[in-house]
Coordinates of C-alpha atoms in Angstrom, one line a residue:
M1 CA -17.9 9.5 -20.1
P2 CA -15.1 9.2 -17.9
N3 CA -15.2 8.5 -14.5
L4 CA -15.6 11.7 -12.6
L5 CA -13.2 10.6 -9.7
D6 CA -10.6 9.3 -12.0
Y7 CA -10.6 12.4 -13.5
L8 CA -10.2 14.5 -10.4
I9 CA -7.4 12.3 -9.3
Q10 CA -5.4 12.6 -12.3
E11 CA -6.3 16.2 -12.2
V12 CA -4.7 16.4 -8.8
R13 CA -1.5 14.5 -9.4
D14 CA -0.8 16.4 -12.6
N15 CA -1.4 19.6 -11.0
I16 CA 0.5 19.0 -7.5
Y17 CA 3.3 17.0 -9.1
R18 CA 3.5 17.5 -12.8
R19 CA 5.5 14.6 -13.0
Q20 CA 4.5 10.7 -13.1
L21 CA 4.1 9.5 -9.6
D22 CA 4.9 5.9 -9.7
A23 CA 6.5 3.4 -12.1
D24 CA 4.4 2.4 -14.8
E25 CA 3.8 -1.4 -16.2
N26 CA 7.3 -1.5 -17.9
F27 CA 8.9 -0.2 -14.6
G28 CA 9.5 3.2 -16.1
V29 CA 9.6 6.4 -13.8
G30 CA 9.2 9.8 -15.0
D31 CA 11.5 12.6 -15.1
G32 CA 11.1 15.7 -12.5
S33 CA 12.0 16.5 -9.1
V34 CA 11.5 14.6 -6.0
S35 CA 11.7 15.1 -2.2
D36 CA 14.3 12.6 -0.8
V37 CA 13.7 11.6 2.6
I38 CA 15.8 9.0 4.7
I39 CA 13.8 7.1 7.2
S40 CA 14.7 4.5 10.0
R41 CA 12.2 1.7 10.4
K42 CA 13.2 1.6 14.1
K43 CA 12.0 5.5 14.4
T44 CA 9.6 5.8 11.6
I45 CA 7.6 8.6 12.6
E46 CA 10.5 10.5 14.5
T47 CA 12.4 10.4 11.6
A48 CA 9.8 11.3 9.4
A49 CA 8.9 14.4 11.2
E50 CA 12.5 15.7 10.9
E51 CA 12.8 15.0 7.2
L52 CA 9.6 16.0 6.0
Q53 CA 9.8 19.3 7.9
A54 CA 13.1 19.7 6.2
Q55 CA 11.8 19.9 2.7
P56 CA 11.4 23.2 0.9
N57 CA 8.8 22.1 -1.5
L58 CA 6.5 19.1 -0.7
R59 CA 4.8 19.4 -4.1
F60 CA 7.6 17.3 -5.4
P61 CA 6.9 13.3 -5.0
L62 CA 8.3 11.7 -2.0
K63 CA 11.3 9.2 -2.7
V64 CA 11.7 7.2 0.4
Q65 CA 14.9 5.3 1.4
F66 CA 14.9 3.2 4.6
Y67 CA 18.4 3.0 6.3
A68 CA 21.0 0.8 4.8
E69 CA 18.3 -0.3 2.3
W70 CA 19.0 0.2 -1.4
A71 CA 15.9 -0.5 -3.0
E72 CA 15.1 2.0 -5.8
D73 CA 11.6 4.0 -4.5
T74 CA 9.5 3.8 -7.5
G75 CA 6.2 3.4 -5.4
G76 CA 6.6 0.4 -3.1
P77 CA 8.8 1.8 -0.3
R78 CA 6.8 5.2 -0.3
R79 CA 3.7 3.3 0.5
E80 CA 5.4 1.0 3.1
F81 CA 6.6 4.4 4.7
F82 CA 2.9 5.9 4.6
R83 CA 1.5 2.7 6.0
E84 CA 4.1 2.2 9.2
A85 CA 3.9 6.0 10.0
I86 CA 0.3 5.6 10.4
M87 CA 0.6 2.8 12.7
D88 CA 3.2 4.4 14.7
M89 CA 0.8 7.5 15.0
K90 CA -1.9 5.3 16.3
E91 CA 0.6 3.9 19.0
M92 CA 1.4 7.5 20.2
D93 CA -2.2 8.1 20.4
I94 CA -1.9 10.9 17.9
L95 CA -4.7 9.3 15.8
K96 CA -7.4 7.6 17.9
E97 CA -10.3 5.4 17.2
E98 CA -13.8 6.3 18.4
G99 CA -17.3 5.0 17.0
G100 CA -15.7 3.5 14.1
H101 CA -13.9 6.8 12.9
I102 CA -10.5 8.3 13.6
I103 CA -10.5 11.4 15.9
I104 CA -7.3 13.8 16.7
G105 CA -5.6 12.8 20.0
D106 CA -5.6 15.7 22.5
K107 CA -2.3 14.9 24.6
P108 CA -0.8 18.4 25.3
T109 CA 2.5 17.2 25.1
L110 CA 2.0 16.0 21.6
L111 CA 0.5 19.3 21.0
V112 CA 3.7 21.1 22.1
K113 CA 6.0 18.9 20.2
N114 CA 3.8 19.7 16.9
W115 CA 2.8 16.0 16.2
F116 CA -0.5 16.8 15.3
Y117 CA 0.9 19.2 12.6
V118 CA 3.4 16.1 11.5
A119 CA 0.2 13.8 11.6
G120 CA -1.8 16.0 9.3
L121 CA 1.2 16.3 7.0
I122 CA 1.6 12.5 6.4
I123 CA -1.8 11.7 6.1
G124 CA -2.3 14.4 3.3
L125 CA 0.9 13.1 1.4
S126 CA -0.2 9.6 2.1
A127 CA -3.8 10.5 0.7
I128 CA -2.5 12.4 -2.6
E129 CA 0.4 10.2 -3.4
G130 CA -1.5 6.9 -3.5
G131 CA -0.7 5.7 0.2
D132 CA -3.0 3.6 2.7
T133 CA -4.8 6.3 5.2
N134 CA -6.6 3.2 6.2
I135 CA -8.8 5.5 8.5
P136 CA -12.1 7.1 8.1
F137 CA -12.3 10.3 9.6
K138 CA -14.9 12.5 11.3
E139 CA -16.3 14.7 8.7
S140 CA -15.7 17.8 10.9
I141 CA -12.2 17.3 11.0
L142 CA -11.8 17.8 7.0
T143 CA -14.5 20.3 6.7
T144 CA -14.6 22.9 9.0
E145 CA -12.1 25.3 10.9
S146 CA -11.7 23.8 14.2
I147 CA -11.4 25.8 17.2
L148 CA -9.6 23.2 19.0
A149 CA -5.8 23.6 19.1
H150 CA -4.9 20.0 18.3
E151 CA -7.0 19.9 15.3
K152 CA -6.0 23.2 14.0
Q153 CA -2.4 21.8 14.0
F154 CA -3.5 18.8 12.1
Q155 CA -5.4 20.9 9.7
K156 CA -2.7 23.3 9.2
G157 CA -0.1 20.0 8.2
M158 CA -3.0 19.0 5.8
K159 CA -2.8 22.4 4.1
R160 CA 0.9 22.2 3.9
C161 CA 0.7 19.4 1.3
G162 CA -2.6 20.9 -0.5
L163 CA -5.1 18.2 0.7
M164 CA -7.2 20.7 2.7
Q165 CA -7.5 22.9 -0.2
L166 CA -8.3 20.2 -2.7
I167 CA -11.4 19.4 -0.1
Q168 CA -12.5 23.0 0.1
A169 CA -12.3 23.4 -3.8
F170 CA -13.9 19.9 -4.5
P171 CA -16.1 19.0 -1.2
T172 CA -17.1 15.6 -2.5
V173 CA -13.6 14.5 -2.1
K174 CA -14.1 14.2 1.6
Y175 CA -16.4 11.3 1.1
L176 CA -13.1 9.2 0.3
F177 CA -11.7 9.9 3.8
T178 CA -15.1 9.8 5.6
N179 CA -16.8 6.7 4.4
P180 CA -16.0 3.6 6.9
G181 CA -16.7 1.2 4.1
S182 CA -14.7 2.6 1.7
G183 CA -11.6 0.9 2.2
I184 CA -13.0 -2.6 3.5
L185 CA -11.8 -5.8 1.5
S186 CA -13.5 -8.5 0.4
V187 CA -12.8 -11.4 -1.9
G188 CA -14.9 -9.9 -4.4
K189 CA -13.3 -6.5 -4.2
F190 CA -9.8 -8.0 -4.3
T191 CA -10.4 -9.8 -7.5
M192 CA -12.0 -6.7 -8.9
L193 CA -8.8 -4.6 -8.3
F194 CA -6.4 -7.2 -9.4
K195 CA -7.1 -8.1 -13.2
P196 CA -5.4 -11.1 -14.4
R197 CA -3.4 -11.0 -17.5
F198 CA -3.7 -14.2 -19.2
S199 CA -2.0 -15.8 -22.4
I200 CA -3.5 -15.8 -25.8
A201 CA -6.7 -18.0 -26.3
G202 CA -5.7 -22.0 -27.1
S203 CA -2.8 -21.9 -25.7
N204 CA -1.4 -24.4 -23.2
N205 CA -0.1 -21.5 -20.8
L206 CA -3.6 -20.1 -20.8
L207 CA -5.0 -23.4 -19.3
F208 CA -2.3 -23.5 -16.7
E209 CA -2.7 -19.8 -15.9
E210 CA -6.7 -20.5 -15.5
K211 CA -5.6 -23.2 -13.1
A212 CA -3.5 -20.8 -10.9
Y213 CA -6.1 -18.1 -10.8
Q214 CA -8.7 -20.5 -10.1
M215 CA -6.4 -21.8 -7.1
F216 CA -5.7 -17.9 -6.1
I217 CA -9.3 -17.2 -5.9
S218 CA -10.1 -20.2 -3.8
Y219 CA -7.1 -19.6 -1.6
L220 CA -8.3 -16.1 -1.1
R221 CA -11.7 -17.5 0.0
E222 CA -10.3 -19.7 2.6
V223 CA -8.3 -16.9 4.2
A224 CA -11.3 -14.6 4.2
G225 CA -13.3 -17.6 5.7
T226 CA -12.1 -19.9 8.1
G227 CA -8.4 -18.9 7.6
R228 CA -5.4 -20.7 7.3
R229 CA -5.1 -23.1 10.1
D230 CA -1.4 -23.0 10.7
F231 CA -0.8 -19.3 9.6
P232 CA -3.8 -17.3 11.4
A233 CA -2.1 -14.0 10.7
I234 CA -2.6 -14.1 7.1
D235 CA -5.8 -11.9 6.1
L236 CA -6.6 -10.2 2.9
Q237 CA -5.0 -7.0 4.4
K238 CA -1.8 -8.9 4.7
I239 CA -1.8 -10.2 1.4
L240 CA -2.6 -6.6 0.0
S241 CA 0.1 -5.3 1.9
M242 CA 2.5 -7.7 0.5
I243 CA 1.9 -7.1 -3.1
T244 CA 1.2 -3.0 -3.1
G245 CA 2.5 -1.8 0.5
C246 CA -0.9 -0.8 1.5
A247 CA -3.2 -2.7 3.9
S248 CA -6.3 -1.1 2.4
I249 CA -7.4 0.5 -0.9
P250 CA -5.8 3.9 -0.9
P251 CA -8.7 6.8 -1.1
M252 CA -7.5 7.8 -4.5
A253 CA -6.8 4.5 -6.1
F254 CA -3.8 2.4 -6.8
S255 CA -1.5 3.7 -9.5
P256 CA -0.7 1.8 -11.7
S257 CA -4.1 -0.7 -11.4
P258 CA -3.1 -3.9 -9.5
S259 CA -2.6 -6.7 -11.8
I260 CA -1.9 -10.8 -11.7
T261 CA 0.6 -12.0 -14.6
F262 CA 1.9 -15.9 -14.8
K263 CA 5.3 -17.4 -14.9
E264 CA 6.8 -20.9 -15.3
N265 CA 6.2 -23.1 -12.5
M266 CA 9.5 -23.9 -11.0
H267 CA 8.1 -26.6 -8.6
H268 CA 8.5 -24.2 -5.4
Y269 CA 5.1 -22.6 -6.4
L270 CA 6.2 -19.2 -4.7
P271 CA 4.9 -16.2 -6.2
T272 CA 6.8 -12.8 -6.9
M273 CA 5.6 -9.3 -5.8
H274 CA 6.4 -6.4 -7.7
T275 CA 5.0 -3.5 -5.1
C276 CA 6.4 -0.6 -7.3
I277 CA 3.7 -1.6 -10.0
N278 CA 1.2 -3.6 -7.7
Q279 CA 1.6 -6.8 -9.1
I280 CA 1.6 -10.4 -8.1
V281 CA 3.2 -13.0 -10.3
L282 CA 1.8 -16.7 -9.9
P283 CA 3.5 -20.0 -11.1
R284 CA 1.4 -21.7 -13.7
I285 CA -0.2 -24.9 -12.3
T286 CA -0.7 -28.3 -14.0
E287 CA -2.7 -31.2 -13.0
A288 CA 0.0 -32.9 -11.5
D289 CA 0.5 -30.0 -8.8
Q290 CA -1.0 -30.7 -5.3
P291 CA -3.6 -28.0 -4.1
E292 CA -2.2 -28.1 -0.4
N293 CA 1.5 -28.0 -1.5
I294 CA 0.7 -24.7 -3.5
K295 CA -1.3 -23.3 -0.7
R296 CA 1.4 -24.0 1.8
A297 CA 4.0 -22.4 -0.3
W298 CA 1.7 -19.1 -0.6
D299 CA 1.3 -19.3 3.2
W300 CA 4.8 -19.0 3.9
S301 CA 5.3 -16.2 1.1
F302 CA 2.7 -14.2 2.6
T303 CA 4.3 -14.6 6.1
S304 CA 7.9 -14.0 5.3
D305 CA 10.1 -11.1 5.3
T306 CA 11.4 -11.8 1.9
F307 CA 8.0 -13.0 0.6
G308 CA 9.3 -13.8 -3.2
A309 CA 9.7 -10.0 -4.1
E310 CA 12.3 -9.0 -6.8
E311 CA 12.0 -5.5 -6.0
G312 CA 9.7 -3.1 -4.2
F313 CA 10.1 -3.0 -0.3
G314 CA 13.5 -2.2 0.7
Q315 CA 13.6 -5.3 3.2
A316 CA 13.2 -7.8 0.1
T317 CA 16.2 -10.1 -0.6
G318 CA 14.8 -12.0 -3.7
E319 CA 12.9 -15.0 -4.6
Q320 CA 16.0 -17.0 -4.9
H321 CA 16.8 -16.4 -1.2
E322 CA 13.0 -17.2 -0.4
Q323 CA 13.1 -20.4 -2.3
Q324 CA 16.1 -21.8 -0.5
Q325 CA 14.5 -20.9 3.0
Y326 CA 11.2 -22.4 2.0
E327 CA 13.0 -25.5 0.8
Q328 CA 14.9 -25.8 4.1
N329 CA 11.2 -25.7 6.0

């Protein structure tokens, strides 16, 4: 029997968008209309407000382009945009944390400028389009018609993209947005998300790939435990965001499913990230490779602006550039 949640998510995407939302594993994208939005990294929320409210039909998936960046959006830039927009909303006090949940701010100046509507719109689109909400809401915000003006405005934004209607039609969906533990990462959850794709049994490549996978799990455990001494900023959320564009697991799951594949070891040990298909490509590892050299390369990759990406985030410039920078350090 198919998973009910998976079935519901697919029904939502099929009926709302009638188009393949993200690239498939072969980097192919579906045909159909999109909503083109052009976003400034320096003014993410401001440009988002203008661009989204100008869209005639938000039932078409967003296609995000950042100023002066020419990456084709097949999933990665869109998820990055949602993550940055939500961070901006927290900094502006549009969204606030209280008792482990997110509540809507209540500043009159924000209400007058319609910011709570924009917040509801972005949260709703992020949830439906596979973005990172990263925030458990109080259930009352999602299930009742609020009498408070700022919450009414927020719900109006969520209605514009169809999320409030979805929750009303399928009340259990609200659990995805109100459960504080649903998006918390652990090593176990990380490895359940990212399925390795090994070479055929009995091959030499399989031996090297299993070593690489074992090393990666060891690295994740160290990051989640004591941390990397010279790179304290690295955590599981940072690694996840580098690979997928999301710092937590989206309420409606990743699409396509995250994966780990492998490539020839070019002796710099840098991984490659394909954010559009949620994939990390690890170098195969031999007995001659030193574990700490490998881990230090991964440290650098997960804290670099270029971080081994061949495509995906608009700011990525490619693995060759990253290799040159790594070797200089």
